[in-house]
Amino acid sequence: MLLRRVSILSVLLLSLGGVMALANPNSKGVIPSIVPTFEGQPPQKQSRLRLMEELNLTSEQMQQLHSIQQQYRSQINNQRQELALAQEKLAELMASTATVDQIRTQHEQVQEFSQQLGELSFESMLAMRDVFTPTQRHRFAQLMEQRQDEVSNHTQQQKRLDR
């Protein structure tokens, strides 16, 4: 359960980083108006914009989050690619006449890449967390709990529909 929460928090913090590019403050240090309505926006972007709005981030915080996101982006993307390739190879081995030992070795490789990706995500989440005020951290935790409940409810509904 803790791993699931950490994973959800990591993904959302990383996606929040993408929003920082939208918040390029003007020379007076004033935060530009960011899409007053969410209509017409892709769902993921809507979610990020709402999150940013809910947390009341300052322009300085947005710049800091953007910097952190930039710092981790290439590492995380590289690790995702490594993981995807390892997963593809595992699937190929499963469908082939590979030995059990070969499959186990590849599975261990997939687990290792997955663990490394999780660690990178967690480190970036911790760095982003330091940017938030205590009030923002509390609000962020509430929002993540709500989102987790929504995902859980959606999953349960899907399971009922699939029966």
PDB file of C-alpha atoms in Angstrom:
ATOM      1  CA  MET A   1       0.000   0.000   0.000  1.00  0.00           C
ATOM      2  CA  LEU A   2       2.843   2.382   0.871  1.00  0.00           C
ATOM      3  CA  LEU A   3       4.627   1.535  -2.370  1.00  0.00           C
ATOM      4  CA  ARG A   4       1.417   2.248  -4.291  1.00  0.00           C
ATOM      5  CA  ARG A   5       1.059   5.666  -2.643  1.00  0.00           C
ATOM      6  CA  VAL A   6       4.696   6.500  -3.264  1.00  0.00           C
ATOM      7  CA  SER A   7       4.297   5.448  -6.893  1.00  0.00           C
ATOM      8  CA  ILE A   8       1.192   7.586  -7.333  1.00  0.00           C
ATOM      9  CA  LEU A   9       2.875  10.536  -5.636  1.00  0.00           C
ATOM     10  CA  SER A  10       5.953  10.107  -7.829  1.00  0.00           C
ATOM     11  CA  VAL A  11       3.977  10.037 -11.041  1.00  0.00           C
ATOM     12  CA  LEU A  12       1.924  13.042 -10.073  1.00  0.00           C
ATOM     13  CA  LEU A  13       4.918  15.049  -8.945  1.00  0.00           C
ATOM     14  CA  LEU A  14       6.706  14.221 -12.165  1.00  0.00           C
ATOM     15  CA  SER A  15       3.681  15.194 -14.201  1.00  0.00           C
ATOM     16  CA  LEU A  16       3.447  18.398 -12.194  1.00  0.00           C
ATOM     17  CA  GLY A  17       6.939  19.162 -13.413  1.00  0.00           C
ATOM     18  CA  GLY A  18       5.671  19.232 -16.981  1.00  0.00           C
ATOM     19  CA  VAL A  19       3.299  22.012 -16.059  1.00  0.00           C
ATOM     20  CA  MET A  20       6.147  24.193 -14.941  1.00  0.00           C
ATOM     21  CA  ALA A  21       6.970  24.884 -18.570  1.00  0.00           C
ATOM     22  CA  LEU A  22       3.575  26.556 -18.897  1.00  0.00           C
ATOM     23  CA  ALA A  23       4.331  28.897 -16.048  1.00  0.00           C
ATOM     24  CA  ASN A  24       7.070  30.992 -17.562  1.00  0.00           C
ATOM     25  CA  PRO A  25       6.858  34.087 -15.347  1.00  0.00           C
ATOM     26  CA  ASN A  26       7.133  37.489 -16.951  1.00  0.00           C
ATOM     27  CA  SER A  27       9.878  39.947 -16.076  1.00  0.00           C
ATOM     28  CA  LYS A  28       7.860  41.448 -13.212  1.00  0.00           C
ATOM     29  CA  GLY A  29       7.722  38.112 -11.417  1.00  0.00           C
ATOM     30  CA  VAL A  30       3.952  37.870 -11.798  1.00  0.00           C
ATOM     31  CA  ILE A  31       2.496  34.468 -12.560  1.00  0.00           C
ATOM     32  CA  PRO A  32       0.742  34.596 -15.916  1.00  0.00           C
ATOM     33  CA  SER A  33      -2.862  33.566 -16.090  1.00  0.00           C
ATOM     34  CA  ILE A  34      -2.925  29.841 -16.766  1.00  0.00           C
ATOM     35  CA  VAL A  35      -5.957  28.766 -18.750  1.00  0.00           C
ATOM     36  CA  PRO A  36      -8.924  30.044 -16.757  1.00  0.00           C
ATOM     37  CA  THR A  37     -11.024  27.061 -17.804  1.00  0.00           C
ATOM     38  CA  PHE A  38      -9.978  23.481 -18.353  1.00  0.00           C
ATOM     39  CA  GLU A  39     -12.372  22.849 -21.217  1.00  0.00           C
ATOM     40  CA  GLY A  40     -10.736  21.571 -24.349  1.00  0.00           C
ATOM     41  CA  GLN A  41      -7.587  20.474 -22.530  1.00  0.00           C
ATOM     42  CA  PRO A  42      -6.389  16.855 -22.511  1.00  0.00           C
ATOM     43  CA  PRO A  43      -7.326  15.064 -19.248  1.00  0.00           C
ATOM     44  CA  GLN A  44      -3.726  14.784 -18.020  1.00  0.00           C
ATOM     45  CA  LYS A  45      -3.106  18.468 -18.625  1.00  0.00           C
ATOM     46  CA  GLN A  46      -6.380  19.344 -16.885  1.00  0.00           C
ATOM     47  CA  SER A  47      -5.259  17.343 -13.889  1.00  0.00           C
ATOM     48  CA  ARG A  48      -1.882  19.091 -13.719  1.00  0.00           C
ATOM     49  CA  LEU A  49      -3.438  22.531 -14.078  1.00  0.00           C
ATOM     50  CA  ARG A  50      -5.944  21.799 -11.328  1.00  0.00           C
ATOM     51  CA  LEU A  51      -3.189  20.491  -9.099  1.00  0.00           C
ATOM     52  CA  MET A  52      -1.086  23.580  -9.670  1.00  0.00           C
ATOM     53  CA  GLU A  53      -4.080  25.796  -8.977  1.00  0.00           C
ATOM     54  CA  GLU A  54      -5.047  23.843  -5.849  1.00  0.00           C
ATOM     55  CA  LEU A  55      -1.544  24.139  -4.403  1.00  0.00           C
ATOM     56  CA  ASN A  56      -1.309  27.895  -5.025  1.00  0.00           C
ATOM     57  CA  LEU A  57       2.281  27.691  -6.241  1.00  0.00           C
ATOM     58  CA  THR A  58       4.343  30.857  -6.469  1.00  0.00           C
ATOM     59  CA  SER A  59       6.337  31.674  -9.595  1.00  0.00           C
ATOM     60  CA  GLU A  60       9.525  30.864  -7.687  1.00  0.00           C
ATOM     61  CA  GLN A  61       8.158  27.465  -6.683  1.00  0.00           C
ATOM     62  CA  MET A  62       7.159  26.763 -10.264  1.00  0.00           C
ATOM     63  CA  GLN A  63      10.662  27.658 -11.436  1.00  0.00           C
ATOM     64  CA  GLN A  64      12.199  25.399  -8.787  1.00  0.00           C
ATOM     65  CA  LEU A  65       9.907  22.511  -9.714  1.00  0.00           C
ATOM     66  CA  HIS A  66      10.694  23.013 -13.379  1.00  0.00           C
ATOM     67  CA  SER A  67      14.406  22.899 -12.609  1.00  0.00           C
ATOM     68  CA  ILE A  68      14.024  19.670 -10.636  1.00  0.00           C
ATOM     69  CA  GLN A  69      11.932  18.149 -13.398  1.00  0.00           C
ATOM     70  CA  GLN A  70      14.599  19.063 -15.968  1.00  0.00           C
ATOM     71  CA  GLN A  71      17.303  17.584 -13.752  1.00  0.00           C
ATOM     72  CA  TYR A  72      15.592  14.174 -13.546  1.00  0.00           C
ATOM     73  CA  ARG A  73      13.851  14.026 -16.941  1.00  0.00           C
ATOM     74  CA  SER A  74      16.635  12.472 -19.010  1.00  0.00           C
ATOM     75  CA  GLN A  75      17.596   9.981 -16.300  1.00  0.00           C
ATOM     76  CA  ILE A  76      14.010   8.835 -15.886  1.00  0.00           C
ATOM     77  CA  ASN A  77      13.395   8.654 -19.645  1.00  0.00           C
ATOM     78  CA  ASN A  78      16.556   6.599 -20.128  1.00  0.00           C
ATOM     79  CA  GLN A  79      15.540   4.257 -17.337  1.00  0.00           C
ATOM     80  CA  ARG A  80      12.037   3.876 -18.795  1.00  0.00           C
ATOM     81  CA  GLN A  81      13.537   2.948 -22.148  1.00  0.00           C
ATOM     82  CA  GLU A  82      15.840   0.386 -20.546  1.00  0.00           C
ATOM     83  CA  LEU A  83      12.892  -1.082 -18.661  1.00  0.00           C
ATOM     84  CA  ALA A  84      10.721  -1.245 -21.781  1.00  0.00           C
ATOM     85  CA  LEU A  85      13.444  -3.009 -23.737  1.00  0.00           C
ATOM     86  CA  ALA A  86      14.013  -5.479 -20.919  1.00  0.00           C
ATOM     87  CA  GLN A  87      10.262  -6.167 -20.711  1.00  0.00           C
ATOM     88  CA  GLU A  88      10.069  -6.730 -24.460  1.00  0.00           C
ATOM     89  CA  LYS A  89      12.963  -9.148 -24.293  1.00  0.00           C
ATOM     90  CA  LEU A  90      11.291 -10.989 -21.421  1.00  0.00           C
ATOM     91  CA  ALA A  91       8.081 -11.316 -23.434  1.00  0.00           C
ATOM     92  CA  GLU A  92      10.072 -12.645 -26.395  1.00  0.00           C
ATOM     93  CA  LEU A  93      11.826 -15.165 -24.171  1.00  0.00           C
ATOM     94  CA  MET A  94       8.507 -16.292 -22.698  1.00  0.00           C
ATOM     95  CA  ALA A  95       7.155 -16.957 -26.182  1.00  0.00           C
ATOM     96  CA  SER A  96      10.313 -18.694 -27.387  1.00  0.00           C
ATOM     97  CA  THR A  97      12.045 -21.921 -26.509  1.00  0.00           C
ATOM     98  CA  ALA A  98      14.328 -20.143 -24.015  1.00  0.00           C
ATOM     99  CA  THR A  99      15.351 -22.018 -20.914  1.00  0.00           C
ATOM    100  CA  VAL A 100      13.846 -21.290 -17.529  1.00  0.00           C
ATOM    101  CA  ASP A 101      17.218 -19.926 -16.398  1.00  0.00           C
ATOM    102  CA  GLN A 102      17.319 -17.451 -19.302  1.00  0.00           C
ATOM    103  CA  ILE A 103      13.814 -16.278 -18.485  1.00  0.00           C
ATOM    104  CA  ARG A 104      14.630 -15.925 -14.776  1.00  0.00           C
ATOM    105  CA  THR A 105      17.764 -13.930 -15.578  1.00  0.00           C
ATOM    106  CA  GLN A 106      15.797 -11.575 -17.816  1.00  0.00           C
ATOM    107  CA  HIS A 107      13.075 -11.244 -15.175  1.00  0.00           C
ATOM    108  CA  GLU A 108      15.719 -10.217 -12.654  1.00  0.00           C
ATOM    109  CA  GLN A 109      16.925  -7.607 -15.143  1.00  0.00           C
ATOM    110  CA  VAL A 110      13.374  -6.245 -15.492  1.00  0.00           C
ATOM    111  CA  GLN A 111      13.041  -6.074 -11.710  1.00  0.00           C
ATOM    112  CA  GLU A 112      16.379  -4.272 -11.407  1.00  0.00           C
ATOM    113  CA  PHE A 113      15.424  -1.644 -13.999  1.00  0.00           C
ATOM    114  CA  SER A 114      12.035  -1.211 -12.367  1.00  0.00           C
ATOM    115  CA  GLN A 115      13.657  -0.723  -8.965  1.00  0.00           C
ATOM    116  CA  GLN A 116      16.081   1.847 -10.379  1.00  0.00           C
ATOM    117  CA  LEU A 117      13.220   3.735 -12.018  1.00  0.00           C
ATOM    118  CA  GLY A 118      11.323   3.726  -8.746  1.00  0.00           C
ATOM    119  CA  GLU A 119      14.342   5.093  -6.907  1.00  0.00           C
ATOM    120  CA  LEU A 120      14.817   7.894  -9.441  1.00  0.00           C
ATOM    121  CA  SER A 121      11.138   8.797  -9.224  1.00  0.00           C
ATOM    122  CA  PHE A 122      11.276   8.767  -5.448  1.00  0.00           C
ATOM    123  CA  GLU A 123      14.362  11.002  -5.360  1.00  0.00           C
ATOM    124  CA  SER A 124      12.735  13.503  -7.699  1.00  0.00           C
ATOM    125  CA  MET A 125       9.588  13.416  -5.573  1.00  0.00           C
ATOM    126  CA  LEU A 126      11.621  14.201  -2.455  1.00  0.00           C
ATOM    127  CA  ALA A 127      13.337  17.087  -4.211  1.00  0.00           C
ATOM    128  CA  MET A 128       9.989  18.487  -5.345  1.00  0.00           C
ATOM    129  CA  ARG A 129       8.490  17.974  -1.902  1.00  0.00           C
ATOM    130  CA  ASP A 130      11.127  20.307  -0.443  1.00  0.00           C
ATOM    131  CA  VAL A 131       9.773  23.116  -2.621  1.00  0.00           C
ATOM    132  CA  PHE A 132       6.300  22.930  -1.053  1.00  0.00           C
ATOM    133  CA  THR A 133       5.312  24.755   2.109  1.00  0.00           C
ATOM    134  CA  PRO A 134       3.902  22.629   4.960  1.00  0.00           C
ATOM    135  CA  THR A 135       0.396  23.745   3.974  1.00  0.00           C
ATOM    136  CA  GLN A 136       0.972  22.777   0.352  1.00  0.00           C
ATOM    137  CA  ARG A 137       2.360  19.407   1.428  1.00  0.00           C
ATOM    138  CA  HIS A 138      -0.741  18.751   3.490  1.00  0.00           C
ATOM    139  CA  ARG A 139      -3.034  19.794   0.636  1.00  0.00           C
ATOM    140  CA  PHE A 140      -1.023  17.736  -1.829  1.00  0.00           C
ATOM    141  CA  ALA A 141      -1.374  14.667   0.402  1.00  0.00           C
ATOM    142  CA  GLN A 142      -5.137  15.222   0.529  1.00  0.00           C
ATOM    143  CA  LEU A 143      -5.332  15.534  -3.247  1.00  0.00           C
ATOM    144  CA  MET A 144      -3.271  12.388  -3.754  1.00  0.00           C
ATOM    145  CA  GLU A 145      -5.512  10.463  -1.377  1.00  0.00           C
ATOM    146  CA  GLN A 146      -8.574  11.663  -3.279  1.00  0.00           C
ATOM    147  CA  ARG A 147      -6.991  10.666  -6.570  1.00  0.00           C
ATOM    148  CA  GLN A 148      -6.043   7.259  -5.191  1.00  0.00           C
ATOM    149  CA  ASP A 149      -9.630   6.725  -4.054  1.00  0.00           C
ATOM    150  CA  GLU A 150     -10.906   7.738  -7.497  1.00  0.00           C
ATOM    151  CA  VAL A 151      -8.516   5.332  -9.224  1.00  0.00           C
ATOM    152  CA  SER A 152      -9.474   2.550  -6.825  1.00  0.00           C
ATOM    153  CA  ASN A 153     -13.193   3.183  -7.356  1.00  0.00           C
ATOM    154  CA  HIS A 154     -12.725   3.271 -11.124  1.00  0.00           C
ATOM    155  CA  THR A 155     -10.813  -0.025 -11.023  1.00  0.00           C
ATOM    156  CA  GLN A 156     -13.536  -1.646  -8.932  1.00  0.00           C
ATOM    157  CA  GLN A 157     -16.215  -0.405 -11.328  1.00  0.00           C
ATOM    158  CA  GLN A 158     -14.281  -1.783 -14.290  1.00  0.00           C
ATOM    159  CA  LYS A 159     -13.972  -5.174 -12.605  1.00  0.00           C
ATOM    160  CA  ARG A 160     -17.740  -5.257 -12.018  1.00  0.00           C
ATOM    161  CA  LEU A 161     -18.419  -4.343 -15.637  1.00  0.00           C
ATOM    162  CA  ASP A 162     -16.019  -7.015 -16.877  1.00  0.00           C
ATOM    163  CA  ARG A 163     -17.885  -9.761 -15.041  1.00  0.00           C
TER     164      ARG A 163
END
